[in-house]
Amino acid sequence: MNRNTLIAAAAFLALLPACTTSTHRTSLVQASTAGVEQLREGGVRTQYSYWSDEGAGAPLRVRIDLSDQTAYFFRGDVKVGQSRVATGRAGHSTPTGSFTISEKVASKRSTLYGRIYDANGNLKVADADTRLHPVPKGGKFIGCSMPYWMRLTGSGIGMHVGPIPNPGSPASHGCVRMPREMARTLFGKAPIGTRVTIVH
């Protein structure tokens, strides 16, 4: 086997996804679209989420499908990307309909959901809802971090960076969570007023 063959074989092996452990299995779905940009989700290389910004002259629009937990990105009629998402779990449903991005904040914390600590700094409520869990005297509430926040509703629903613990299944308090690289890319590409449609 010559040197060039060995180099090619090594390059091929480097592109293979890392093995999953018995405690964390991730299903990898390969996108069929050309020009896929490989991203990382939870330390696993995947080609499901990608951005390939062709048709750059047309306005960007976003379609979020709750049934397959995927966001699809279009410029006009040209699909330029897609992303895994995690939308609202049972009891915290993500609203369907047509929305526009009305606010963008690169570094934001939730005012509703987070952690509550007592006056001594001890964690009292790990998954707190400020409407249900009062902060003890001398204690404090620290809202969940929501980087690359893009607001969709006046009631606090938006798109932002967040964990996707079980790809394909809802997991959030109602917001649309995305992998960091996809949320950052969308944040940079989508101006205020970008149309976002959420469907079942």
Tab-separated table of C-alpha atoms in Angstrom:
chain	number	residue	atom	x	y	z
A	1	MET	CA	0.000	0.000	0.000
A	2	ASN	CA	1.601	3.294	-1.080
A	3	ARG	CA	1.766	6.536	0.886
A	4	ASN	CA	-1.078	8.240	-1.028
A	5	THR	CA	-3.403	5.308	-0.357
A	6	LEU	CA	-2.597	5.445	3.370
A	7	ILE	CA	-3.297	9.185	3.472
A	8	ALA	CA	-6.630	8.713	1.693
A	9	ALA	CA	-7.612	5.917	4.094
A	10	ALA	CA	-6.720	8.051	7.111
A	11	ALA	CA	-8.779	10.957	5.761
A	12	PHE	CA	-11.772	8.660	5.258
A	13	LEU	CA	-11.545	7.291	8.816
A	14	ALA	CA	-11.360	10.828	10.200
A	15	LEU	CA	-14.736	11.595	8.632
A	16	LEU	CA	-16.492	8.672	10.301
A	17	PRO	CA	-18.730	9.642	13.253
A	18	ALA	CA	-17.446	8.908	16.729
A	19	CYS	CA	-18.801	5.775	18.404
A	20	THR	CA	-21.680	6.302	20.776
A	21	THR	CA	-21.557	5.014	24.323
A	22	SER	CA	-24.070	2.696	25.946
A	23	THR	CA	-25.422	5.641	27.930
A	24	HIS	CA	-25.760	8.049	25.047
A	25	ARG	CA	-26.829	6.889	21.603
A	26	THR	CA	-27.329	9.444	18.895
A	27	SER	CA	-29.115	8.606	15.676
A	28	LEU	CA	-27.315	10.113	12.718
A	29	VAL	CA	-29.293	11.012	9.638
A	30	GLN	CA	-27.311	12.001	6.554
A	31	ALA	CA	-28.660	14.930	4.578
A	32	SER	CA	-29.035	14.346	0.869
A	33	THR	CA	-28.406	17.973	-0.063
A	34	ALA	CA	-25.080	18.825	-1.708
A	35	GLY	CA	-22.661	21.213	-0.027
A	36	VAL	CA	-23.416	19.925	3.472
A	37	GLU	CA	-21.449	21.676	6.168
A	38	GLN	CA	-20.540	19.279	8.972
A	39	LEU	CA	-21.388	20.557	12.444
A	40	ARG	CA	-21.114	19.154	15.922
A	41	GLU	CA	-24.116	18.270	18.096
A	42	GLY	CA	-23.264	16.963	21.547
A	43	GLY	CA	-19.752	16.020	20.445
A	44	VAL	CA	-21.004	13.818	17.604
A	45	ARG	CA	-20.294	14.751	14.016
A	46	THR	CA	-23.544	14.907	12.061
A	47	GLN	CA	-24.609	16.008	8.626
A	48	TYR	CA	-28.271	16.516	9.555
A	49	SER	CA	-27.871	20.197	10.371
A	50	TYR	CA	-26.279	22.359	7.699
A	51	TRP	CA	-26.251	25.762	6.056
A	52	SER	CA	-25.406	26.236	2.379
A	53	ASP	CA	-26.473	29.774	1.584
A	54	GLU	CA	-27.297	29.719	-2.102
A	55	GLY	CA	-29.864	32.108	-3.575
A	56	ALA	CA	-28.441	34.807	-1.318
A	57	GLY	CA	-30.428	37.608	-2.952
A	58	ALA	CA	-33.858	36.395	-1.821
A	59	PRO	CA	-35.305	37.101	1.655
A	60	LEU	CA	-34.691	34.426	4.276
A	61	ARG	CA	-37.649	32.533	5.735
A	62	VAL	CA	-37.817	29.763	8.329
A	63	ARG	CA	-40.195	26.806	8.561
A	64	ILE	CA	-40.230	24.802	11.792
A	65	ASP	CA	-41.877	21.388	11.625
A	66	LEU	CA	-42.925	20.091	15.037
A	67	SER	CA	-43.568	16.597	13.684
A	68	ASP	CA	-39.928	15.950	12.792
A	69	GLN	CA	-38.340	18.520	15.134
A	70	THR	CA	-36.531	20.233	12.289
A	71	ALA	CA	-36.119	23.839	11.154
A	72	TYR	CA	-35.860	24.393	7.405
A	73	PHE	CA	-34.283	27.554	5.985
A	74	PHE	CA	-35.221	29.014	2.596
A	75	ARG	CA	-34.304	31.955	0.403
A	76	GLY	CA	-37.314	32.326	-1.823
A	77	ASP	CA	-38.073	28.776	-2.937
A	78	VAL	CA	-34.479	27.581	-2.525
A	79	LYS	CA	-33.732	25.494	0.552
A	80	VAL	CA	-30.428	26.701	1.994
A	81	GLY	CA	-30.255	24.666	5.186
A	82	GLN	CA	-31.896	22.769	7.984
A	83	SER	CA	-31.313	22.165	11.668
A	84	ARG	CA	-32.280	19.837	14.436
A	85	VAL	CA	-34.471	21.617	16.967
A	86	ALA	CA	-36.124	20.784	20.271
A	87	THR	CA	-39.525	22.418	20.740
A	88	GLY	CA	-41.987	22.443	23.643
A	89	ARG	CA	-42.481	19.248	25.601
A	90	ALA	CA	-45.833	18.110	27.043
A	91	GLY	CA	-47.413	20.916	29.048
A	92	HIS	CA	-45.224	23.540	27.353
A	93	SER	CA	-46.333	23.350	23.734
A	94	THR	CA	-44.746	25.538	21.073
A	95	PRO	CA	-47.442	27.608	19.322
A	96	THR	CA	-48.094	27.047	15.638
A	97	GLY	CA	-48.735	29.790	13.110
A	98	SER	CA	-46.930	32.564	11.292
A	99	PHE	CA	-44.539	34.815	13.221
A	100	THR	CA	-41.746	37.290	12.593
A	101	ILE	CA	-38.499	37.791	14.473
A	102	SER	CA	-39.207	40.870	16.579
A	103	GLU	CA	-36.101	41.005	18.805
A	104	LYS	CA	-32.526	39.735	18.639
A	105	VAL	CA	-30.247	39.528	21.692
A	106	ALA	CA	-26.890	37.762	21.405
A	107	SER	CA	-26.615	37.041	25.135
A	108	LYS	CA	-29.922	36.654	26.979
A	109	ARG	CA	-31.226	34.906	30.088
A	110	SER	CA	-34.766	33.737	30.704
A	111	THR	CA	-36.901	35.711	33.123
A	112	LEU	CA	-39.249	32.737	33.597
A	113	TYR	CA	-37.152	29.567	33.780
A	114	GLY	CA	-33.916	28.869	35.610
A	115	ARG	CA	-32.533	27.977	39.032
A	116	ILE	CA	-33.379	29.275	42.485
A	117	TYR	CA	-30.773	29.493	45.245
A	118	ASP	CA	-31.243	30.240	48.945
A	119	ALA	CA	-29.420	32.959	50.891
A	120	ASN	CA	-26.478	30.603	51.499
A	121	GLY	CA	-26.054	29.850	47.807
A	122	ASN	CA	-27.565	26.376	48.001
A	123	LEU	CA	-29.570	25.232	44.991
A	124	LYS	CA	-33.236	24.957	45.987
A	125	VAL	CA	-35.053	24.476	42.649
A	126	ALA	CA	-33.121	23.245	39.596
A	127	ASP	CA	-35.937	23.674	37.048
A	128	ALA	CA	-37.702	26.708	38.459
A	129	ASP	CA	-40.637	28.592	36.991
A	130	THR	CA	-40.789	32.038	38.595
A	131	ARG	CA	-44.578	31.999	38.325
A	132	LEU	CA	-44.734	28.869	40.490
A	133	HIS	CA	-41.605	28.931	42.655
A	134	PRO	CA	-41.037	31.951	44.910
A	135	VAL	CA	-37.460	33.022	45.600
A	136	PRO	CA	-36.675	32.652	49.330
A	137	LYS	CA	-35.680	35.726	51.333
A	138	GLY	CA	-32.076	36.582	50.574
A	139	GLY	CA	-32.011	34.072	47.742
A	140	LYS	CA	-31.729	34.611	44.022
A	141	PHE	CA	-33.043	33.418	40.699
A	142	ILE	CA	-30.657	32.829	37.780
A	143	GLY	CA	-32.411	32.488	34.451
A	144	CYS	CA	-31.469	29.883	31.875
A	145	SER	CA	-28.906	31.064	29.360
A	146	MET	CA	-30.449	31.572	25.891
A	147	PRO	CA	-27.638	32.664	23.524
A	148	TYR	CA	-28.546	34.077	20.111
A	149	TRP	CA	-32.111	34.812	21.195
A	150	MET	CA	-34.623	35.574	18.423
A	151	ARG	CA	-38.056	36.493	19.774
A	152	LEU	CA	-41.198	35.219	18.033
A	153	THR	CA	-44.017	36.083	20.476
A	154	GLY	CA	-44.801	38.619	23.164
A	155	SER	CA	-45.273	35.779	25.662
A	156	GLY	CA	-41.628	34.723	25.619
A	157	ILE	CA	-41.373	32.171	22.808
A	158	GLY	CA	-38.306	32.398	20.616
A	159	MET	CA	-35.424	30.561	18.978
A	160	HIS	CA	-32.062	30.214	20.740
A	161	VAL	CA	-29.162	27.915	21.589
A	162	GLY	CA	-30.217	25.033	23.809
A	163	PRO	CA	-29.651	21.355	24.501
A	164	ILE	CA	-31.259	18.733	22.282
A	165	PRO	CA	-31.033	15.717	24.604
A	166	ASN	CA	-33.013	13.307	22.438
A	167	PRO	CA	-32.914	14.364	18.753
A	168	GLY	CA	-36.363	14.151	17.193
A	169	SER	CA	-38.221	14.622	20.496
A	170	PRO	CA	-39.573	17.814	22.134
A	171	ALA	CA	-37.666	18.971	25.215
A	172	SER	CA	-38.104	22.704	25.840
A	173	HIS	CA	-40.419	24.972	27.831
A	174	GLY	CA	-41.924	26.141	24.533
A	175	CYS	CA	-39.008	27.826	22.792
A	176	VAL	CA	-37.241	26.435	19.744
A	177	ARG	CA	-33.804	25.202	20.777
A	178	MET	CA	-31.028	24.848	18.200
A	179	PRO	CA	-27.404	23.660	18.183
A	180	ARG	CA	-25.031	26.544	18.883
A	181	GLU	CA	-23.539	26.785	15.379
A	182	MET	CA	-26.953	26.781	13.705
A	183	ALA	CA	-28.427	29.366	16.093
A	184	ARG	CA	-25.369	31.585	15.642
A	185	THR	CA	-25.578	31.290	11.852
A	186	LEU	CA	-29.310	32.040	11.774
A	187	PHE	CA	-28.839	34.951	14.188
A	188	GLY	CA	-26.278	36.461	11.834
A	189	LYS	CA	-28.340	35.887	8.680
A	190	ALA	CA	-31.905	36.663	9.810
A	191	PRO	CA	-32.831	40.340	10.193
A	192	ILE	CA	-35.656	41.640	12.359
A	193	GLY	CA	-38.878	40.919	10.487
A	194	THR	CA	-37.772	37.527	9.136
A	195	ARG	CA	-40.839	35.321	8.655
A	196	VAL	CA	-41.006	32.134	10.738
A	197	THR	CA	-43.769	29.567	10.217
A	198	ILE	CA	-44.352	26.804	12.767
A	199	VAL	CA	-46.395	23.794	11.643
A	200	HIS	CA	-47.318	20.319	12.892
